PDB file of C-alpha atoms and ligand atoms in Angstrom:
ATOM      1  CA  MET A 296     -17.603  58.505 -80.214  1.00  0.00           C
ATOM      2  CA  LYS A 297     -18.487  56.153 -82.273  1.00  0.00           C
ATOM      3  CA  ILE A 298     -15.527  55.607 -85.720  1.00  0.00           C
ATOM      4  CA  CYS A 299     -15.949  53.157 -88.533  1.00  0.00           C
ATOM      5  CA  VAL A 300     -12.931  52.466 -90.484  1.00  0.00           C
ATOM      6  CA  LEU A 301     -13.506  51.534 -93.991  1.00  0.00           C
ATOM      7  CA  VAL A 302     -10.829  48.795 -94.786  1.00  0.00           C
ATOM      8  CA  LYS A 303     -10.221  46.891 -98.501  1.00  0.00           C
ATOM      9  CA  GLU A 304      -8.363  43.599 -98.748  1.00  0.00           C
ATOM     10  CA  VAL A 305      -6.481  43.978-101.586  1.00  0.00           C
ATOM     11  CA  PRO A 306      -4.070  42.214-103.906  1.00  0.00           C
ATOM     12  CA  ASP A 307      -0.406  41.871-101.719  1.00  0.00           C
ATOM     13  CA  ALA A 308       1.620  44.572-103.133  1.00  0.00           C
ATOM     14  CA  ALA A 309       4.126  41.706-103.709  1.00  0.00           C
ATOM     15  CA  VAL A 310       1.373  40.351-106.356  1.00  0.00           C
ATOM     16  CA  GLU A 311       1.554  41.604-110.283  1.00  0.00           C
ATOM     17  CA  LYS A 312      -1.848  43.243-110.715  1.00  0.00           C
ATOM     18  CA  ARG A 313      -3.427  42.560-113.728  1.00  0.00           C
ATOM     19  CA  ILE A 314      -6.987  42.325-115.308  1.00  0.00           C
ATOM     20  CA  ASP A 315      -8.957  39.489-116.027  1.00  0.00           C
ATOM     21  CA  SER A 316      -9.781  39.791-120.057  1.00  0.00           C
ATOM     22  CA  SER A 317     -12.587  37.100-119.681  1.00  0.00           C
ATOM     23  CA  THR A 318     -14.179  38.858-116.932  1.00  0.00           C
ATOM     24  CA  GLY A 319     -13.050  42.884-116.979  1.00  0.00           C
ATOM     25  CA  ARG A 320     -11.985  42.922-113.761  1.00  0.00           C
ATOM     26  CA  MET A 321      -8.560  42.664-111.745  1.00  0.00           C
ATOM     27  CA  ASP A 322      -7.134  39.107-111.363  1.00  0.00           C
ATOM     28  CA  ARG A 323      -7.600  39.185-107.368  1.00  0.00           C
ATOM     29  CA  SER A 324      -6.692  35.470-106.839  1.00  0.00           C
ATOM     30  CA  GLY A 325      -3.537  35.266-105.493  1.00  0.00           C
ATOM     31  CA  GLU A 326      -2.376  36.420-101.973  1.00  0.00           C
ATOM     32  CA  LYS A 327      -4.648  39.187-100.246  1.00  0.00           C
ATOM     33  CA  ASN A 328      -4.073  41.378 -97.081  1.00  0.00           C
ATOM     34  CA  LEU A 329      -5.517  44.323 -96.169  1.00  0.00           C
ATOM     35  CA  ASN A 330      -5.007  48.107 -97.911  1.00  0.00           C
ATOM     36  CA  PRO A 331      -1.557  49.076 -96.271  1.00  0.00           C
ATOM     37  CA  TYR A 332      -3.439  52.403 -96.871  1.00  0.00           C
ATOM     38  CA  ASP A 333      -6.075  51.806 -94.334  1.00  0.00           C
ATOM     39  CA  THR A 334      -3.401  50.838 -91.354  1.00  0.00           C
ATOM     40  CA  HIS A 335      -3.004  54.889 -90.741  1.00  0.00           C
ATOM     41  CA  ALA A 336      -7.004  55.062 -90.435  1.00  0.00           C
ATOM     42  CA  ILE A 337      -6.851  52.441 -87.923  1.00  0.00           C
ATOM     43  CA  GLU A 338      -4.033  54.014 -86.151  1.00  0.00           C
ATOM     44  CA  ALA A 339      -5.415  57.101 -86.752  1.00  0.00           C
ATOM     45  CA  ALA A 340      -8.746  55.909 -84.177  1.00  0.00           C
ATOM     46  CA  MET A 341      -6.104  54.667 -82.344  1.00  0.00           C
ATOM     47  CA  GLN A 342      -4.606  57.257 -81.536  1.00  0.00           C
ATOM     48  CA  ILE A 343      -7.653  59.600 -81.324  1.00  0.00           C
ATOM     49  CA  ARG A 344      -8.917  56.721 -78.833  1.00  0.00           C
ATOM     50  CA  GLU A 345      -5.315  56.633 -76.320  1.00  0.00           C
ATOM     51  CA  GLY A 346      -5.432  60.442 -77.069  1.00  0.00           C
ATOM     52  CA  GLY A 347      -8.106  60.918 -74.602  1.00  0.00           C
ATOM     53  CA  SER A 348      -9.386  64.077 -75.861  1.00  0.00           C
ATOM     54  CA  VAL A 349     -12.816  62.862 -76.451  1.00  0.00           C
ATOM     55  CA  PRO A 350     -14.358  59.008 -74.954  1.00  0.00           C
ATOM     56  CA  VAL A 351     -14.397  57.021 -77.519  1.00  0.00           C
ATOM     57  CA  ASP A 352     -16.798  53.936 -77.246  1.00  0.00           C
ATOM     58  CA  GLU A 353     -16.261  52.235 -80.275  1.00  0.00           C
ATOM     59  CA  ILE A 354     -13.843  51.159 -83.370  1.00  0.00           C
ATOM     60  CA  VAL A 355     -15.694  49.359 -85.975  1.00  0.00           C
ATOM     61  CA  ALA A 356     -14.639  47.974 -89.363  1.00  0.00           C
ATOM     62  CA  VAL A 357     -16.240  47.877 -92.205  1.00  0.00           C
ATOM     63  CA  THR A 358     -15.276  46.406 -95.281  1.00  0.00           C
ATOM     64  CA  MET A 359     -17.058  45.536 -98.803  1.00  0.00           C
ATOM     65  CA  GLY A 360     -15.951  42.339-100.359  1.00  0.00           C
ATOM     66  CA  PRO A 361     -16.230  38.784-100.683  1.00  0.00           C
ATOM     67  CA  GLU A 362     -16.019  36.030 -97.542  1.00  0.00           C
ATOM     68  CA  SER A 363     -12.526  35.916 -98.141  1.00  0.00           C
ATOM     69  CA  ALA A 364     -12.175  40.051 -97.402  1.00  0.00           C
ATOM     70  CA  VAL A 365     -13.099  38.139 -93.726  1.00  0.00           C
ATOM     71  CA  ARG A 366      -9.063  38.061 -93.312  1.00  0.00           C
ATOM     72  CA  ALA A 367      -8.963  42.073 -93.615  1.00  0.00           C
ATOM     73  CA  LEU A 368     -11.031  42.213 -91.155  1.00  0.00           C
ATOM     74  CA  HIS A 369      -9.379  40.200 -88.764  1.00  0.00           C
ATOM     75  CA  LYS A 370      -5.861  42.677 -89.248  1.00  0.00           C
ATOM     76  CA  ALA A 371      -7.794  45.336 -88.726  1.00  0.00           C
ATOM     77  CA  VAL A 372      -8.828  43.906 -85.267  1.00  0.00           C
ATOM     78  CA  SER A 373      -6.116  42.484 -84.224  1.00  0.00           C
ATOM     79  CA  LEU A 374      -4.731  46.647 -85.115  1.00  0.00           C
ATOM     80  CA  GLY A 375      -7.218  47.717 -82.769  1.00  0.00           C
ATOM     81  CA  ALA A 376     -11.078  47.843 -83.681  1.00  0.00           C
ATOM     82  CA  ASP A 377     -13.257  46.722 -81.698  1.00  0.00           C
ATOM     83  CA  ARG A 378     -15.268  44.656 -84.216  1.00  0.00           C
ATOM     84  CA  SER A 379     -16.301  44.180 -87.831  1.00  0.00           C
ATOM     85  CA  VAL A 380     -18.360  44.619 -90.372  1.00  0.00           C
ATOM     86  CA  HIS A 381     -18.455  42.699 -93.769  1.00  0.00           C
ATOM     87  CA  LEU A 382     -20.780  42.981 -96.091  1.00  0.00           C
ATOM     88  CA  THR A 383     -20.780  40.371 -98.539  1.00  0.00           C
ATOM     89  CA  ASP A 384     -23.152  39.094-101.852  1.00  0.00           C
ATOM     90  CA  PRO A 385     -22.590  38.217-105.139  1.00  0.00           C
ATOM     91  CA  LEU A 386     -24.818  40.580-106.135  1.00  0.00           C
ATOM     92  CA  LEU A 387     -22.284  43.191-105.662  1.00  0.00           C
ATOM     93  CA  ALA A 388     -19.075  41.899-107.172  1.00  0.00           C
ATOM     94  CA  GLY A 389     -17.994  43.806-110.078  1.00  0.00           C
ATOM     95  CA  SER A 390     -19.182  47.429-108.805  1.00  0.00           C
ATOM     96  CA  ASP A 391     -17.785  50.404-109.648  1.00  0.00           C
ATOM     97  CA  VAL A 392     -16.763  53.273-107.336  1.00  0.00           C
ATOM     98  CA  ALA A 393     -20.500  54.424-107.231  1.00  0.00           C
ATOM     99  CA  ALA A 394     -21.884  51.613-106.846  1.00  0.00           C
ATOM    100  CA  THR A 395     -19.149  50.743-103.865  1.00  0.00           C
ATOM    101  CA  GLY A 396     -19.996  54.299-102.509  1.00  0.00           C
ATOM    102  CA  TYR A 397     -23.324  53.126-102.117  1.00  0.00           C
ATOM    103  CA  ALA A 398     -23.243  50.763-101.608  1.00  0.00           C
ATOM    104  CA  LEU A 399     -20.893  51.848 -98.332  1.00  0.00           C
ATOM    105  CA  ALA A 400     -22.790  54.343 -97.020  1.00  0.00           C
ATOM    106  CA  GLU A 401     -25.588  52.262 -96.551  1.00  0.00           C
ATOM    107  CA  THR A 402     -24.531  50.095 -94.600  1.00  0.00           C
ATOM    108  CA  LEU A 403     -22.498  53.064 -91.683  1.00  0.00           C
ATOM    109  CA  LYS A 404     -25.996  54.065 -91.826  1.00  0.00           C
ATOM    110  CA  ARG A 405     -27.214  51.840 -89.675  1.00  0.00           C
ATOM    111  CA  GLU A 406     -23.809  51.899 -87.777  1.00  0.00           C
ATOM    112  CA  GLN A 407     -24.524  55.918 -86.707  1.00  0.00           C
ATOM    113  CA  PRO A 408     -20.696  56.804 -87.036  1.00  0.00           C
ATOM    114  CA  ASP A 409     -19.038  60.507 -85.538  1.00  0.00           C
ATOM    115  CA  LEU A 410     -16.689  59.734 -87.678  1.00  0.00           C
ATOM    116  CA  VAL A 411     -15.249  57.324 -90.622  1.00  0.00           C
ATOM    117  CA  LEU A 412     -12.069  57.490 -91.451  1.00  0.00           C
ATOM    118  CA  LEU A 413     -10.695  55.796 -94.659  1.00  0.00           C
ATOM    119  CA  GLY A 414      -7.258  55.488 -95.995  1.00  0.00           C
ATOM    120  CA  GLN A 415      -6.084  57.676 -99.248  1.00  0.00           C
ATOM    121  CA  GLN A 416      -6.456  54.593-101.924  1.00  0.00           C
ATOM    122  CA  SER A 417      -7.189  51.466-102.253  1.00  0.00           C
ATOM    123  CA  ASP A 418      -3.104  49.626-103.698  1.00  0.00           C
ATOM    124  CA  ASP A 419      -5.830  47.662-106.013  1.00  0.00           C
ATOM    125  CA  GLY A 420      -8.063  50.854-107.670  1.00  0.00           C
ATOM    126  CA  GLU A 421      -6.783  53.423-106.862  1.00  0.00           C
ATOM    127  CA  CYS A 422      -8.974  55.529-107.279  1.00  0.00           C
ATOM    128  CA  TYR A 423      -8.767  58.034-104.369  1.00  0.00           C
ATOM    129  CA  THR A 424     -12.793  57.848-104.535  1.00  0.00           C
ATOM    130  CA  ILE A 425     -14.323  55.944-102.224  1.00  0.00           C
ATOM    131  CA  GLY A 426     -15.111  58.916 -98.512  1.00  0.00           C
ATOM    132  CA  ALA A 427     -16.211  61.755-101.261  1.00  0.00           C
ATOM    133  CA  VAL A 428     -18.959  59.228-102.820  1.00  0.00           C
ATOM    134  CA  VAL A 429     -19.376  58.291 -98.884  1.00  0.00           C
ATOM    135  CA  ALA A 430     -19.636  61.301 -97.495  1.00  0.00           C
ATOM    136  CA  GLU A 431     -22.255  62.449 -99.987  1.00  0.00           C
ATOM    137  CA  HIS A 432     -24.508  59.541 -99.586  1.00  0.00           C
ATOM    138  CA  LEU A 433     -24.459  59.693 -95.587  1.00  0.00           C
ATOM    139  CA  GLY A 434     -24.283  63.881 -96.139  1.00  0.00           C
ATOM    140  CA  MET A 435     -22.039  64.555 -94.682  1.00  0.00           C
ATOM    141  CA  PRO A 436     -18.675  66.996 -94.755  1.00  0.00           C
ATOM    142  CA  SER A 437     -15.327  64.792 -96.200  1.00  0.00           C
ATOM    143  CA  LEU A 438     -12.123  65.688 -95.949  1.00  0.00           C
ATOM    144  CA  THR A 439      -9.003  63.857 -98.210  1.00  0.00           C
ATOM    145  CA  GLN A 440      -4.588  63.917 -97.885  1.00  0.00           C
ATOM    146  CA  VAL A 441      -5.670  64.818 -94.230  1.00  0.00           C
ATOM    147  CA  ILE A 442      -1.826  64.571 -92.426  1.00  0.00           C
ATOM    148  CA  LYS A 443      -2.959  65.889 -88.669  1.00  0.00           C
ATOM    149  CA  MET A 444      -6.309  65.705 -86.959  1.00  0.00           C
ATOM    150  CA  ASP A 445      -7.234  67.137 -83.908  1.00  0.00           C
ATOM    151  CA  VAL A 446     -10.961  66.359 -82.283  1.00  0.00           C
ATOM    152  CA  THR A 447     -13.269  67.853 -80.085  1.00  0.00           C
ATOM    153  CA  ASP A 448     -16.013  66.853 -78.477  1.00  0.00           C
ATOM    154  CA  GLY A 449     -18.033  67.903 -82.213  1.00  0.00           C
ATOM    155  CA  SER A 450     -15.920  69.182 -84.563  1.00  0.00           C
ATOM    156  CA  LEU A 451     -12.158  67.899 -86.188  1.00  0.00           C
ATOM    157  CA  ARG A 452      -9.336  70.716 -86.481  1.00  0.00           C
ATOM    158  CA  CYS A 453      -7.289  68.662 -89.433  1.00  0.00           C
ATOM    159  CA  GLU A 454      -4.379  69.816 -91.565  1.00  0.00           C
ATOM    160  CA  ARG A 455      -4.255  68.658 -95.272  1.00  0.00           C
ATOM    161  CA  GLN A 456      -1.562  67.972 -97.476  1.00  0.00           C
ATOM    162  CA  ALA A 457      -2.662  70.007-100.561  1.00  0.00           C
ATOM    163  CA  GLU A 458       0.211  70.076-104.064  1.00  0.00           C
ATOM    164  CA  TYR A 459       0.495  74.068-102.832  1.00  0.00           C
ATOM    165  CA  GLY A 460       1.613  73.384 -99.088  1.00  0.00           C
ATOM    166  CA  TYR A 461      -1.047  72.315 -96.102  1.00  0.00           C
ATOM    167  CA  ASP A 462      -4.474  73.548 -95.214  1.00  0.00           C
ATOM    168  CA  THR A 463      -6.420  73.633 -92.090  1.00  0.00           C
ATOM    169  CA  VAL A 464      -9.292  72.951 -91.504  1.00  0.00           C
ATOM    170  CA  GLU A 465     -12.316  72.828 -89.332  1.00  0.00           C
ATOM    171  CA  VAL A 466     -14.355  70.635 -89.831  1.00  0.00           C
ATOM    172  CA  SER A 467     -18.146  69.692 -87.600  1.00  0.00           C
ATOM    173  CA  THR A 468     -19.167  66.290 -86.923  1.00  0.00           C
ATOM    174  CA  PRO A 469     -20.310  63.593 -88.275  1.00  0.00           C
ATOM    175  CA  ALA A 470     -17.758  63.435 -90.633  1.00  0.00           C
ATOM    176  CA  VAL A 471     -15.967  61.221 -93.802  1.00  0.00           C
ATOM    177  CA  ILE A 472     -12.086  61.898 -93.576  1.00  0.00           C
ATOM    178  CA  SER A 473      -9.268  60.490 -95.990  1.00  0.00           C
ATOM    179  CA  VAL A 474      -6.184  59.865 -94.018  1.00  0.00           C
ATOM    180  CA  GLY A 475      -3.008  60.643 -96.206  1.00  0.00           C
ATOM    181  CA  ASP A 476       0.004  57.802 -95.368  1.00  0.00           C
ATOM    182  CA  ALA A 477       1.777  60.766 -93.838  1.00  0.00           C
ATOM    183  CA  ILE A 478      -0.498  60.993 -90.380  1.00  0.00           C
ATOM    184  CA  ASN A 479       1.075  58.526 -88.573  1.00  0.00           C
ATOM    185  CA  GLU A 480       3.359  55.512 -88.467  1.00  0.00           C
ATOM    186  CA  PRO A 481       0.587  51.820 -87.711  1.00  0.00           C
ATOM    187  CA  ARG A 482       1.526  49.735 -85.279  1.00  0.00           C
ATOM    188  CA  TYR A 483       2.096  46.068 -86.142  1.00  0.00           C
ATOM    189  CA  PRO A 484      -0.213  43.896 -84.364  1.00  0.00           C
ATOM    190  CA  SER A 485       1.102  42.061 -80.964  1.00  0.00           C
ATOM    191  CA  LEU A 486       1.267  37.827 -80.998  1.00  0.00           C
ATOM    192  CA  LYS A 487      -2.391  38.621 -78.477  1.00  0.00           C
ATOM    193  CA  ALA A 488      -4.247  40.638 -80.310  1.00  0.00           C
ATOM    194  CA  ILE A 489      -3.567  38.079 -83.627  1.00  0.00           C
ATOM    195  CA  MET A 490      -4.632  35.527 -81.659  1.00  0.00           C
ATOM    196  CA  GLY A 491      -7.824  37.138 -80.063  1.00  0.00           C
ATOM    197  CA  ALA A 492      -9.140  38.839 -83.468  1.00  0.00           C
ATOM    198  CA  LYS A 493     -11.356  36.052 -84.728  1.00  0.00           C
ATOM    199  CA  LYS A 494     -13.295  36.003 -81.438  1.00  0.00           C
ATOM    200  CA  LYS A 495     -14.063  39.325 -82.011  1.00  0.00           C
ATOM    201  CA  PRO A 496     -17.335  39.827 -82.985  1.00  0.00           C
ATOM    202  CA  LEU A 497     -18.257  40.388 -86.941  1.00  0.00           C
ATOM    203  CA  GLN A 498     -21.488  40.847 -88.155  1.00  0.00           C
ATOM    204  CA  THR A 499     -21.634  39.001 -92.429  1.00  0.00           C
ATOM    205  CA  LEU A 500     -23.907  41.836 -93.825  1.00  0.00           C
ATOM    206  CA  SER A 501     -26.074  41.101 -97.255  1.00  0.00           C
ATOM    207  CA  VAL A 502     -28.080  43.804 -99.591  1.00  0.00           C
ATOM    208  CA  ALA A 503     -30.925  42.309 -98.785  1.00  0.00           C
ATOM    209  CA  ASP A 504     -30.528  42.520 -94.628  1.00  0.00           C
ATOM    210  CA  LEU A 505     -29.644  46.370 -95.826  1.00  0.00           C
ATOM    211  CA  GLY A 506     -32.169  46.882 -98.356  1.00  0.00           C
ATOM    212  CA  ILE A 507     -29.414  48.178-100.534  1.00  0.00           C
ATOM    213  CA  ASP A 508     -31.176  48.797-104.263  1.00  0.00           C
ATOM    214  CA  ALA A 509     -29.707  45.825-105.709  1.00  0.00           C
ATOM    215  CA  ASN A 510     -30.535  48.064-109.167  1.00  0.00           C
ATOM    216  CA  ARG A 511     -28.200  50.547-107.894  1.00  0.00           C
ATOM    217  CA  VAL A 512     -24.537  47.698-107.483  1.00  0.00           C
ATOM    218  CA  GLY A 513     -22.743  45.118-109.508  1.00  0.00           C
ATOM    219  CA  GLY A 514     -21.516  44.928-112.657  1.00  0.00           C
ATOM    220  CA  GLU A 515     -24.132  45.143-114.178  1.00  0.00           C
ATOM    221  CA  HIS A 516     -26.041  48.075-112.567  1.00  0.00           C
ATOM    222  CA  SER A 517     -22.207  50.168-112.690  1.00  0.00           C
ATOM    223  CA  ALA A 518     -21.781  53.248-115.473  1.00  0.00           C
ATOM    224  CA  ALA A 519     -18.427  52.190-115.110  1.00  0.00           C
ATOM    225  CA  HIS A 520     -17.693  49.691-118.032  1.00  0.00           C
ATOM    226  CA  TRP A 521     -14.468  47.319-118.513  1.00  0.00           C
ATOM    227  CA  LEU A 522     -13.894  47.805-122.711  1.00  0.00           C
ATOM    228  CA  SER A 523     -10.233  46.294-123.257  1.00  0.00           C
ATOM    229  CA  VAL A 524      -6.894  46.658-121.831  1.00  0.00           C
ATOM    230  CA  LYS A 525      -3.403  47.288-123.393  1.00  0.00           C
ATOM    231  CA  ALA A 526       0.094  47.028-122.195  1.00  0.00           C
ATOM    232  CA  PRO A 527       2.216  50.010-121.493  1.00  0.00           C
ATOM    233  CA  PRO A 528       4.848  50.507-124.234  1.00  0.00           C
ATOM    234  CA  GLN A 529       7.796  48.127-123.645  1.00  0.00           C
ATOM    235  CA  LYS A 530      10.682  50.718-122.391  1.00  0.00           C
ATOM    236  CA  ALA A 531      13.174  51.363-124.885  1.00  0.00           C
ATOM    237  CA  ALA A 532      17.093  49.350-123.420  1.00  0.00           C
ATOM    238  CA  GLY A 533      19.274  52.161-121.830  1.00  0.00           C
ATOM    239  CA  VAL A 534      22.603  53.427-123.196  1.00  0.00           C
ATOM    240  CA  MET A 535      25.625  52.544-120.576  1.00  0.00           C
ATOM    241  CA  ILE A 536      28.393  55.108-120.348  1.00  0.00           C
ATOM    242  CA  GLU A 537      31.637  53.288-119.150  1.00  0.00           C
ATOM    243  CA  ASP A 538      32.957  56.383-116.808  1.00  0.00           C
ATOM    244  CA  GLU A 539      37.229  54.888-118.098  1.00  0.00           C
ATOM    245  CA  ASP A 540      38.448  58.588-119.004  1.00  0.00           C
ATOM    246  CA  THR A 541      35.477  61.210-116.738  1.00  0.00           C
ATOM    247  CA  ALA A 542      36.269  63.855-119.247  1.00  0.00           C
ATOM    248  CA  GLU A 543      35.218  61.410-121.827  1.00  0.00           C
ATOM    249  CA  THR A 544      32.385  60.889-120.155  1.00  0.00           C
ATOM    250  CA  VAL A 545      31.200  63.587-119.687  1.00  0.00           C
ATOM    251  CA  GLU A 546      31.719  64.647-123.743  1.00  0.00           C
ATOM    252  CA  LYS A 547      29.644  62.236-124.127  1.00  0.00           C
ATOM    253  CA  ILE A 548      26.666  62.049-121.483  1.00  0.00           C
ATOM    254  CA  ILE A 549      26.338  66.045-123.103  1.00  0.00           C
ATOM    255  CA  ALA A 550      26.023  64.498-126.574  1.00  0.00           C
ATOM    256  CA  TRP A 551      23.642  62.368-126.112  1.00  0.00           C
ATOM    257  CA  LEU A 552      21.714  64.783-124.020  1.00  0.00           C
ATOM    258  CA  ASP A 553      21.880  67.129-126.762  1.00  0.00           C
ATOM    259  CA  GLU A 554      21.939  64.428-129.650  1.00  0.00           C
ATOM    260  CA  ARG A 555      17.560  64.530-127.761  1.00  0.00           C
ATOM    261  CA  LYS A 556      17.272  67.956-127.672  1.00  0.00           C
ATOM    262  CA  LEU A 557      17.293  67.983-124.285  1.00  0.00           C
ATOM    263  CA  LEU A 558      20.022  70.656-123.112  1.00  0.00           C
TER     264      LEU A 558
HETATM  265  C1  LIG B  38     -16.222  47.753-114.073  1.00  0.00           C
HETATM  266  C2  LIG B  38     -15.557  47.749-112.690  1.00  0.00           C
HETATM  267  C3  LIG B  38     -15.326  46.337-111.497  1.00  0.00           C
HETATM  268  C4  LIG B  38     -15.450  46.004-110.811  1.00  0.00           C
HETATM  269  N1  LIG B  38     -15.174  45.208-110.043  1.00  0.00           N
HETATM  270  C5  LIG B  38     -15.049  45.164-109.096  1.00  0.00           C
HETATM  271  C6  LIG B  38     -15.409  43.570-108.480  1.00  0.00           C
HETATM  272  O1  LIG B  38     -15.370  42.921-108.869  1.00  0.00           O
HETATM  273  N2  LIG B  38     -14.532  43.579-106.602  1.00  0.00           N
HETATM  274  C7  LIG B  38     -13.734  44.597-105.994  1.00  0.00           C
HETATM  275  O2  LIG B  38     -13.487  44.693-105.084  1.00  0.00           O
HETATM  276  N3  LIG B  38     -13.904  45.470-106.711  1.00  0.00           N
HETATM  277  C8  LIG B  38     -13.856  45.325-108.066  1.00  0.00           C
HETATM  278  N4  LIG B  38     -13.877  47.020-108.694  1.00  0.00           N
HETATM  279  C9  LIG B  38     -13.296  47.849-107.873  1.00  0.00           C
HETATM  280  C10 LIG B  38     -14.020  49.011-106.998  1.00  0.00           C
HETATM  281  O3  LIG B  38     -14.609  49.585-108.584  1.00  0.00           O
HETATM  282  C11 LIG B  38     -12.979  49.250-106.527  1.00  0.00           C
HETATM  283  O4  LIG B  38     -11.856  48.660-105.456  1.00  0.00           O
HETATM  284  C12 LIG B  38     -13.913  50.861-105.115  1.00  0.00           C
HETATM  285  O5  LIG B  38     -14.268  51.544-106.323  1.00  0.00           O
HETATM  286  C13 LIG B  38     -13.011  51.474-104.354  1.00  0.00           C
HETATM  287  O6  LIG B  38     -12.183  52.074-105.722  1.00  0.00           O
HETATM  288  P1  LIG B  38     -11.170  52.167-105.193  1.00  0.00           P
HETATM  289  O7  LIG B  38     -10.512  50.407-104.494  1.00  0.00           O
HETATM  290  O8  LIG B  38     -10.384  52.653-106.139  1.00  0.00           O
HETATM  291  O9  LIG B  38     -10.580  53.529-103.599  1.00  0.00           O
HETATM  292  P2  LIG B  38      -9.782  54.265-103.273  1.00  0.00           P
HETATM  293  O10 LIG B  38     -10.921  55.566-103.471  1.00  0.00           O
HETATM  294  O11 LIG B  38      -8.414  54.079-104.281  1.00  0.00           O
HETATM  295  O12 LIG B  38     -10.372  54.074-101.517  1.00  0.00           O
HETATM  296  C14 LIG B  38      -9.771  54.869-100.334  1.00  0.00           C
HETATM  297  C15 LIG B  38     -10.365  53.892 -98.963  1.00  0.00           C
HETATM  298  O13 LIG B  38     -11.254  53.368 -99.847  1.00  0.00           O
HETATM  299  C16 LIG B  38     -12.128  52.047 -98.513  1.00  0.00           C
HETATM  300  N5  LIG B  38     -12.479  51.287 -99.414  1.00  0.00           N
HETATM  301  C17 LIG B  38     -12.530  51.458-100.994  1.00  0.00           C
HETATM  302  N6  LIG B  38     -13.182  50.023-101.109  1.00  0.00           N
HETATM  303  C18 LIG B  38     -13.831  49.961 -99.850  1.00  0.00           C
HETATM  304  C19 LIG B  38     -14.023  48.325-100.111  1.00  0.00           C
HETATM  305  N7  LIG B  38     -14.919  47.692-101.076  1.00  0.00           N
HETATM  306  N8  LIG B  38     -14.356  48.541 -98.167  1.00  0.00           N
HETATM  307  C20 LIG B  38     -14.625  49.448 -97.459  1.00  0.00           C
HETATM  308  N9  LIG B  38     -13.442  49.839 -98.039  1.00  0.00           N
HETATM  309  C21 LIG B  38     -12.932  50.639 -99.175  1.00  0.00           C
HETATM  310  C22 LIG B  38     -10.404  51.675 -97.712  1.00  0.00           C
HETATM  311  O14 LIG B  38     -10.986  52.563 -97.179  1.00  0.00           O
HETATM  312  C23 LIG B  38      -9.209  53.089 -98.937  1.00  0.00           C
HETATM  313  O15 LIG B  38      -7.948  53.043 -98.936  1.00  0.00           O
HETATM  314  C24 LIG B  38     -13.882  47.463-110.198  1.00  0.00           C
HETATM  315  C25 LIG B  38     -14.437  48.392-110.858  1.00  0.00           C
HETATM  316  C26 LIG B  38     -14.781  48.352-112.380  1.00  0.00           C
HETATM  317  C27 LIG B  38     -14.393  50.349-112.683  1.00  0.00           C
END
């Protein structure tokens, strides 16, 4: 079995996210990291390999992103991927979800994976949709929020977290599976793996290399356009009630709730 894991470079969790009003795109200038949700997808691939129910020939990390995204690939390799593929091209800048999904699907077609794994969401865009878009282009079944996966030759039995409980679904491979963050506890890379990551094969591809239709990618050819940005309304200051006399405090809380018709 060949597994491709989609990984994305995102602004570090500690960086305040904001839209650059001059470009209408997210300001990605600060510290960046591998999307934390994608570490669960890599771990899921590793657990399939280590589980031994099907032989895993290769785990390939795939990203579309600027030059800096290579660091997310190194991290993915340090977590267990055997090699990585980096789709990067100025023509891709500003791509929306549909364009990103199309370009990633074209990249995956060349790899011909039996299984595509990805995180439930990116920590910046948080669209939760790339899996479905990629699956549609590849003509593969797609499941989201998968928190348990039993792999046999030619099929997957998955448990997915739904709002009302859990679904158990069986799909045939090849398939695109977006894993929920409850699926596993990602491992930490060893120092040796971190040091060795840069030596693992990395293929850099452009739009032309993959025969991607340049009229379907990039900001200009994306259906979604940024129009304006508004800061969320400021929160009103809270009310502090000091508990000097508990009976009195309770009365004050009830009066406060009553005034706002919350009782
Ligand atoms: C008008 C507009 C302009 C934009 N311009 C840019 C831009 O210039 N640069 C930019 O980076 N983004 C840009 N974006 C955001 C970009 O479209 C989204 O990041 C992308 O569509 C994926 O959506 P998401 O990140 O919310 O993914 P989700 O669907 O939330 O992510 C789910 C999973 O998909 C995988 N995934 C997502 N994106 C990638 C990727 N690029 N490579 C590999 N795997 C991935 C990861 O495994 C992730 O966990 C733009 C969006 C809009 C609407």
